[in-house]
Amino acid sequence: MIQLELFPDLRIKDNERLYVIGNGFDIHHLIESKYVDFKKWVQNNKDTHLVSLMDTFFSNDCDFWADIENALGDYRENDITNFCEPDSSDDFKYDHPGQWQAGLEDSIPTILGEVMNDFRNAFIEWVKSISIGGIEADLELPTSSKYLTFNYTETLEKCYHIPEKNILHIHGSRLVKGDEFVIGHDNYRDTNEPYGDDGILLPYQNAYSEVIEIMNQWTKVPIENINRYKCFFQSLHNCKVICIMGLSYNIIDMPYLMEISSFVNSDCKWCLYYFSKKDMENAQKTASFLRLRDYYLKVFE
């Protein structure tokens, strides 16, 4: 077992420790939970047009399947509208009946709405299909500590035997029937935004507004989750050590770390694990943003 060395000399009790778990934790255990694994699953189990369409709609300055959540927020309503405009995409039609019979304004919810609905359903199916069997539990994790995980999988419960009462799946859990698996972006926009540009014809202004409205439905709202689980965050007042593992320190998850820091004492010790150089830089920025007084950066392999 790999010892995490979380200040054993201070004799901090296990129930005074919080572990914040990201997808890198599952990846460390060789679980196929990367977004590129999702892409492979879609290619093998769904219409490959879905892969191409998501690339067409959202791969502007990045690889959509490498960074889905940021890519979802980096959409360009004019490109999506141009694709959805009747007769503009005869070379690459999406197989849903009646979608090409609508006018421009009607084609946005018909085409983009259908594609995003198929994408969400595919994501849910993929999450449910992820296997955690046969992995090696190689970390020393206390069963009486608290855990906040962004993962949907039950790796902590099944592989490390952490009691469910000690774990908060902040983005949903496969163990809870019907639980929502949260995925999205942080680029909420005003649907009236296109109407401020007089250089855009009204039908296109309406179409752009519809695109924004649909994509706003994919906006993550951390404050809602934080309020939903307020009791958990309030229970962290006695934590003396916060350990973050497998997180990329993405800005979209920062509200949760801010909420944690608001309830623990200023002398709480933080251990920020990182995998890549980029993660290390983001961890450093996170520590500075949270104004952490006592923190350590450690590589997580």
Tab-separated table of C-alpha atoms in Angstrom:
chain	number	residue	atom	x	y	z
A	1	MET	CA	0.000	0.000	0.000
A	2	ILE	CA	1.196	3.497	-0.854
A	3	GLN	CA	1.249	5.728	2.213
A	4	LEU	CA	0.126	9.263	1.479
A	5	GLU	CA	2.189	10.673	4.352
A	6	LEU	CA	-0.317	13.253	5.455
A	7	PHE	CA	1.532	14.694	8.424
A	8	PRO	CA	1.668	11.534	10.610
A	9	ASP	CA	3.954	13.298	13.076
A	10	LEU	CA	1.124	15.670	14.040
A	11	ARG	CA	-1.090	12.814	15.210
A	12	ILE	CA	-4.090	14.128	13.367
A	13	LYS	CA	-7.069	11.822	13.725
A	14	ASP	CA	-8.488	10.121	10.652
A	15	ASN	CA	-11.872	11.778	11.179
A	16	GLU	CA	-10.148	15.153	11.004
A	17	ARG	CA	-9.089	14.590	7.398
A	18	LEU	CA	-10.924	15.381	4.171
A	19	TYR	CA	-9.974	13.826	0.842
A	20	VAL	CA	-11.118	15.608	-2.314
A	21	ILE	CA	-11.110	13.113	-5.193
A	22	GLY	CA	-11.041	13.835	-8.931
A	23	ASN	CA	-11.004	11.666	-12.044
A	24	GLY	CA	-7.220	11.299	-11.824
A	25	PHE	CA	-7.878	9.026	-8.848
A	26	ASP	CA	-9.773	6.549	-11.034
A	27	ILE	CA	-7.235	6.937	-13.838
A	28	HIS	CA	-4.478	6.079	-11.342
A	29	HIS	CA	-6.320	2.789	-10.795
A	30	LEU	CA	-6.380	2.134	-14.563
A	31	ILE	CA	-10.125	2.706	-14.778
A	32	GLU	CA	-11.138	3.761	-18.290
A	33	SER	CA	-12.868	6.961	-17.223
A	34	LYS	CA	-11.118	9.531	-19.418
A	35	TYR	CA	-13.082	11.539	-21.936
A	36	VAL	CA	-11.090	9.840	-24.696
A	37	ASP	CA	-12.461	6.543	-23.334
A	38	PHE	CA	-15.930	8.032	-23.715
A	39	LYS	CA	-15.139	8.860	-27.341
A	40	LYS	CA	-14.037	5.269	-27.997
A	41	TRP	CA	-17.211	3.986	-26.363
A	42	VAL	CA	-19.382	6.243	-28.552
A	43	GLN	CA	-17.541	5.109	-31.681
A	44	ASN	CA	-18.061	1.467	-30.749
A	45	ASN	CA	-21.610	1.662	-29.434
A	46	LYS	CA	-23.301	4.629	-31.113
A	47	ASP	CA	-23.618	6.269	-34.523
A	48	THR	CA	-20.192	7.668	-35.409
A	49	HIS	CA	-21.994	10.779	-36.721
A	50	LEU	CA	-22.367	11.842	-33.077
A	51	VAL	CA	-18.589	12.034	-32.725
A	52	SER	CA	-18.261	14.056	-35.917
A	53	LEU	CA	-21.098	16.391	-34.988
A	54	MET	CA	-19.667	17.203	-31.571
A	55	ASP	CA	-16.346	17.942	-33.273
A	56	THR	CA	-18.128	20.165	-35.796
A	57	PHE	CA	-20.115	22.094	-33.184
A	58	PHE	CA	-17.535	22.496	-30.427
A	59	SER	CA	-13.937	21.846	-31.507
A	60	ASN	CA	-13.013	25.458	-32.103
A	61	ASP	CA	-9.596	25.915	-30.534
A	62	CYS	CA	-9.251	22.563	-28.804
A	63	ASP	CA	-9.909	18.843	-29.133
A	64	PHE	CA	-13.500	18.399	-27.955
A	65	TRP	CA	-12.955	14.849	-26.702
A	66	ALA	CA	-9.852	15.788	-24.709
A	67	ASP	CA	-11.549	18.531	-22.690
A	68	ILE	CA	-15.304	18.135	-23.083
A	69	GLU	CA	-16.489	20.500	-20.382
A	70	ASN	CA	-14.407	23.468	-21.502
A	71	ALA	CA	-15.237	22.703	-25.151
A	72	LEU	CA	-18.983	22.713	-24.400
A	73	GLY	CA	-18.650	26.284	-23.184
A	74	ASP	CA	-16.509	27.331	-26.147
A	75	TYR	CA	-19.242	27.115	-28.755
A	76	ARG	CA	-19.796	29.537	-31.612
A	77	GLU	CA	-23.450	30.151	-32.284
A	78	ASN	CA	-22.819	31.353	-35.837
A	79	ASP	CA	-21.023	28.129	-36.798
A	80	ILE	CA	-23.769	25.990	-35.261
A	81	THR	CA	-26.471	28.047	-36.982
A	82	ASN	CA	-24.729	27.796	-40.341
A	83	PHE	CA	-24.613	24.027	-39.983
A	84	CYS	CA	-28.258	23.786	-38.912
A	85	GLU	CA	-29.521	26.075	-41.657
A	86	PRO	CA	-31.793	24.098	-44.035
A	87	ASP	CA	-30.016	22.743	-47.126
A	88	SER	CA	-26.597	23.886	-45.846
A	89	SER	CA	-25.447	20.479	-44.681
A	90	ASP	CA	-26.811	17.980	-47.167
A	91	ASP	CA	-23.402	16.336	-47.219
A	92	PHE	CA	-23.639	15.433	-43.541
A	93	LYS	CA	-27.160	14.882	-42.262
A	94	TYR	CA	-28.033	13.645	-38.796
A	95	ASP	CA	-30.471	10.788	-38.905
A	96	HIS	CA	-33.544	12.162	-37.165
A	97	PRO	CA	-36.814	12.316	-39.147
A	98	GLY	CA	-38.278	15.673	-40.021
A	99	GLN	CA	-35.335	17.780	-38.928
A	100	TRP	CA	-34.746	19.257	-42.391
A	101	GLN	CA	-38.387	20.234	-42.892
A	102	ALA	CA	-38.187	23.105	-40.414
A	103	GLY	CA	-37.145	26.691	-41.100
A	104	LEU	CA	-33.966	28.245	-39.717
A	105	GLU	CA	-35.411	29.217	-36.327
A	106	ASP	CA	-37.112	25.846	-35.907
A	107	SER	CA	-34.101	23.860	-37.067
A	108	ILE	CA	-31.912	24.947	-34.127
A	109	PRO	CA	-33.886	23.182	-31.369
A	110	THR	CA	-34.634	20.309	-33.743
A	111	ILE	CA	-31.053	19.613	-34.773
A	112	LEU	CA	-28.870	21.002	-31.963
A	113	GLY	CA	-31.433	19.977	-29.365
A	114	GLU	CA	-31.553	16.407	-30.707
A	115	VAL	CA	-27.772	16.135	-30.917
A	116	MET	CA	-27.258	17.387	-27.367
A	117	ASN	CA	-29.976	15.057	-26.100
A	118	ASP	CA	-28.270	12.114	-27.807
A	119	PHE	CA	-24.945	13.231	-26.371
A	120	ARG	CA	-26.368	13.354	-22.841
A	121	ASN	CA	-27.955	9.910	-23.194
A	122	ALA	CA	-24.697	8.489	-24.542
A	123	PHE	CA	-22.795	9.996	-21.623
A	124	ILE	CA	-25.175	8.448	-19.096
A	125	GLU	CA	-24.894	5.036	-20.756
A	126	TRP	CA	-21.107	5.271	-20.837
A	127	VAL	CA	-20.854	6.238	-17.162
A	128	LYS	CA	-23.003	3.262	-16.214
A	129	SER	CA	-20.799	0.972	-18.330
A	130	ILE	CA	-17.443	1.924	-16.769
A	131	SER	CA	-15.875	-1.127	-15.150
A	132	ILE	CA	-14.057	-0.922	-11.819
A	133	GLY	CA	-13.530	-4.659	-11.510
A	134	GLY	CA	-10.104	-6.147	-10.926
A	135	ILE	CA	-8.355	-2.946	-9.867
A	136	GLU	CA	-5.717	-2.866	-7.151
A	137	ALA	CA	-6.423	-0.730	-4.093
A	138	ASP	CA	-2.881	0.539	-3.624
A	139	LEU	CA	-3.431	3.662	-1.513
A	140	GLU	CA	-3.757	3.852	2.247
A	141	LEU	CA	-7.088	5.597	2.763
A	142	PRO	CA	-8.653	5.845	6.250
A	143	THR	CA	-12.219	4.572	6.382
A	144	SER	CA	-13.275	7.126	8.997
A	145	SER	CA	-12.133	10.197	7.039
A	146	LYS	CA	-14.492	12.351	4.982
A	147	TYR	CA	-14.451	12.177	1.182
A	148	LEU	CA	-15.752	14.585	-1.421
A	149	THR	CA	-15.520	13.018	-4.862
A	150	PHE	CA	-16.261	14.436	-8.296
A	151	ASN	CA	-16.364	10.883	-9.688
A	152	TYR	CA	-19.535	8.967	-10.511
A	153	THR	CA	-17.946	5.582	-9.836
A	154	GLU	CA	-18.027	3.681	-6.560
A	155	THR	CA	-14.255	3.098	-6.389
A	156	LEU	CA	-14.047	4.383	-2.823
A	157	GLU	CA	-16.961	2.250	-1.620
A	158	LYS	CA	-16.189	-1.002	-3.423
A	159	CYS	CA	-12.396	-1.012	-3.570
A	160	TYR	CA	-11.440	0.859	-0.410
A	161	HIS	CA	-14.494	-0.019	1.696
A	162	ILE	CA	-15.139	3.580	2.685
A	163	PRO	CA	-18.610	3.818	4.264
A	164	GLU	CA	-21.129	5.574	2.031
A	165	LYS	CA	-22.030	7.928	4.883
A	166	ASN	CA	-18.505	9.364	4.740
A	167	ILE	CA	-18.618	10.092	0.995
A	168	LEU	CA	-20.243	12.924	-0.933
A	169	HIS	CA	-20.536	12.331	-4.691
A	170	ILE	CA	-20.922	15.996	-5.565
A	171	HIS	CA	-21.595	15.283	-9.284
A	172	GLY	CA	-23.750	12.187	-8.843
A	173	SER	CA	-23.228	8.530	-8.011
A	174	ARG	CA	-23.880	5.284	-9.849
A	175	LEU	CA	-24.933	3.799	-6.505
A	176	VAL	CA	-27.959	6.096	-6.322
A	177	LYS	CA	-30.696	5.001	-8.709
A	178	GLY	CA	-31.741	7.838	-10.989
A	179	ASP	CA	-29.010	10.171	-9.735
A	180	GLU	CA	-28.002	12.866	-12.225
A	181	PHE	CA	-24.463	12.702	-13.576
A	182	VAL	CA	-23.415	16.337	-13.704
A	183	ILE	CA	-21.429	17.466	-16.746
A	184	GLY	CA	-21.264	20.921	-18.261
A	185	HIS	CA	-19.464	24.221	-18.650
A	186	ASP	CA	-19.290	27.569	-16.858
A	187	ASN	CA	-20.005	29.909	-19.790
A	188	TYR	CA	-23.550	31.073	-19.027
A	189	ARG	CA	-24.643	33.751	-21.508
A	190	ASP	CA	-27.522	36.203	-21.905
A	191	THR	CA	-29.943	34.984	-24.595
A	192	ASN	CA	-30.554	38.626	-25.554
A	193	GLU	CA	-26.897	39.069	-26.429
A	194	PRO	CA	-27.318	38.573	-30.233
A	195	TYR	CA	-29.953	41.323	-30.425
A	196	GLY	CA	-27.341	43.922	-29.561
A	197	ASP	CA	-25.615	43.455	-32.914
A	198	ASP	CA	-27.428	45.389	-35.637
A	199	GLY	CA	-25.192	43.779	-38.250
A	200	ILE	CA	-26.948	40.428	-37.767
A	201	LEU	CA	-30.278	39.853	-39.539
A	202	LEU	CA	-33.232	39.189	-37.229
A	203	PRO	CA	-33.726	35.520	-38.225
A	204	TYR	CA	-30.083	34.871	-37.352
A	205	GLN	CA	-30.359	36.860	-34.140
A	206	ASN	CA	-33.269	34.611	-33.173
A	207	ALA	CA	-31.287	31.510	-34.154
A	208	TYR	CA	-28.201	32.605	-32.195
A	209	SER	CA	-30.404	33.245	-29.160
A	210	GLU	CA	-31.838	29.726	-29.444
A	211	VAL	CA	-28.341	28.234	-29.559
A	212	ILE	CA	-27.364	30.143	-26.421
A	213	GLU	CA	-30.563	29.061	-24.665
A	214	ILE	CA	-29.896	25.402	-25.415
A	215	MET	CA	-26.262	25.591	-24.336
A	216	ASN	CA	-27.189	27.459	-21.148
A	217	GLN	CA	-28.953	24.255	-20.116
A	218	TRP	CA	-25.478	22.702	-19.965
A	219	THR	CA	-24.153	25.286	-17.526
A	220	LYS	CA	-22.884	23.900	-14.258
A	221	VAL	CA	-24.257	25.771	-11.252
A	222	PRO	CA	-21.950	24.851	-8.334
A	223	ILE	CA	-23.838	27.068	-5.893
A	224	GLU	CA	-26.911	24.847	-6.263
A	225	ASN	CA	-24.902	21.747	-5.368
A	226	ILE	CA	-23.188	23.582	-2.529
A	227	ASN	CA	-26.526	24.654	-1.075
A	228	ARG	CA	-27.919	21.156	-1.567
A	229	TYR	CA	-25.098	19.659	0.476
A	230	LYS	CA	-24.626	22.526	2.907
A	231	CYS	CA	-24.617	20.202	5.906
A	232	PHE	CA	-21.617	18.315	4.527
A	233	PHE	CA	-19.575	21.480	4.069
A	234	GLN	CA	-20.559	22.762	7.500
A	235	SER	CA	-19.319	19.493	9.010
A	236	LEU	CA	-15.779	20.282	7.857
A	237	HIS	CA	-15.126	22.812	10.611
A	238	ASN	CA	-13.064	20.258	12.564
A	239	CYS	CA	-10.904	19.165	9.603
A	240	LYS	CA	-7.202	19.774	10.095
A	241	VAL	CA	-5.951	18.268	6.827
A	242	ILE	CA	-7.339	18.591	3.291
A	243	CYS	CA	-5.890	16.235	0.678
A	244	ILE	CA	-6.729	16.780	-2.993
A	245	MET	CA	-6.029	13.866	-5.352
A	246	GLY	CA	-6.758	13.435	-9.045
A	247	LEU	CA	-8.101	16.932	-9.596
A	248	SER	CA	-6.990	19.066	-12.537
A	249	TYR	CA	-7.739	22.247	-10.546
A	250	ASN	CA	-10.084	23.460	-13.259
A	251	ILE	CA	-11.655	26.858	-12.631
A	252	ILE	CA	-15.113	25.305	-12.977
A	253	ASP	CA	-14.609	23.340	-9.733
A	254	MET	CA	-13.093	26.226	-7.784
A	255	PRO	CA	-16.349	27.178	-5.977
A	256	TYR	CA	-16.260	23.844	-4.140
A	257	LEU	CA	-12.709	24.401	-2.922
A	258	MET	CA	-13.651	27.930	-1.890
A	259	GLU	CA	-16.571	26.558	0.094
A	260	ILE	CA	-14.303	24.055	1.838
A	261	SER	CA	-11.752	26.725	2.720
A	262	SER	CA	-14.501	28.936	4.159
A	263	PHE	CA	-15.372	26.337	6.806
A	264	VAL	CA	-11.954	25.043	7.867
A	265	ASN	CA	-9.586	26.991	10.084
A	266	SER	CA	-6.894	29.123	8.476
A	267	ASP	CA	-4.191	26.884	9.994
A	268	CYS	CA	-5.604	23.801	8.233
A	269	LYS	CA	-2.941	21.943	6.269
A	270	TRP	CA	-3.533	21.301	2.571
A	271	CYS	CA	-1.839	18.686	0.433
A	272	LEU	CA	-2.361	19.294	-3.290
A	273	TYR	CA	-1.419	16.322	-5.442
A	274	TYR	CA	-0.726	16.825	-9.129
A	275	PHE	CA	0.044	14.596	-12.112
A	276	SER	CA	1.279	16.825	-14.929
A	277	LYS	CA	3.249	20.051	-15.048
A	278	LYS	CA	0.051	21.880	-16.016
A	279	ASP	CA	-1.730	20.385	-12.993
A	280	MET	CA	1.127	21.523	-10.766
A	281	GLU	CA	0.868	25.074	-12.110
A	282	ASN	CA	-2.904	25.029	-11.615
A	283	ALA	CA	-2.474	23.674	-8.083
A	284	GLN	CA	-0.106	26.521	-7.290
A	285	LYS	CA	-2.591	29.036	-8.682
A	286	THR	CA	-5.336	27.394	-6.620
A	287	ALA	CA	-3.297	27.705	-3.433
A	288	SER	CA	-2.671	31.370	-4.174
A	289	PHE	CA	-6.307	32.033	-5.051
A	290	LEU	CA	-7.512	30.379	-1.826
A	291	ARG	CA	-4.771	32.162	0.132
A	292	LEU	CA	-3.691	28.935	1.751
A	293	ARG	CA	-1.181	29.476	4.534
A	294	ASP	CA	0.050	25.925	4.993
A	295	TYR	CA	0.079	23.743	1.902
A	296	TYR	CA	2.252	21.205	0.099
A	297	LEU	CA	2.469	20.154	-3.526
A	298	LYS	CA	3.077	16.465	-4.193
A	299	VAL	CA	3.244	14.412	-7.384
A	300	PHE	CA	0.494	11.805	-7.793
A	301	GLU	CA	1.452	8.927	-10.059
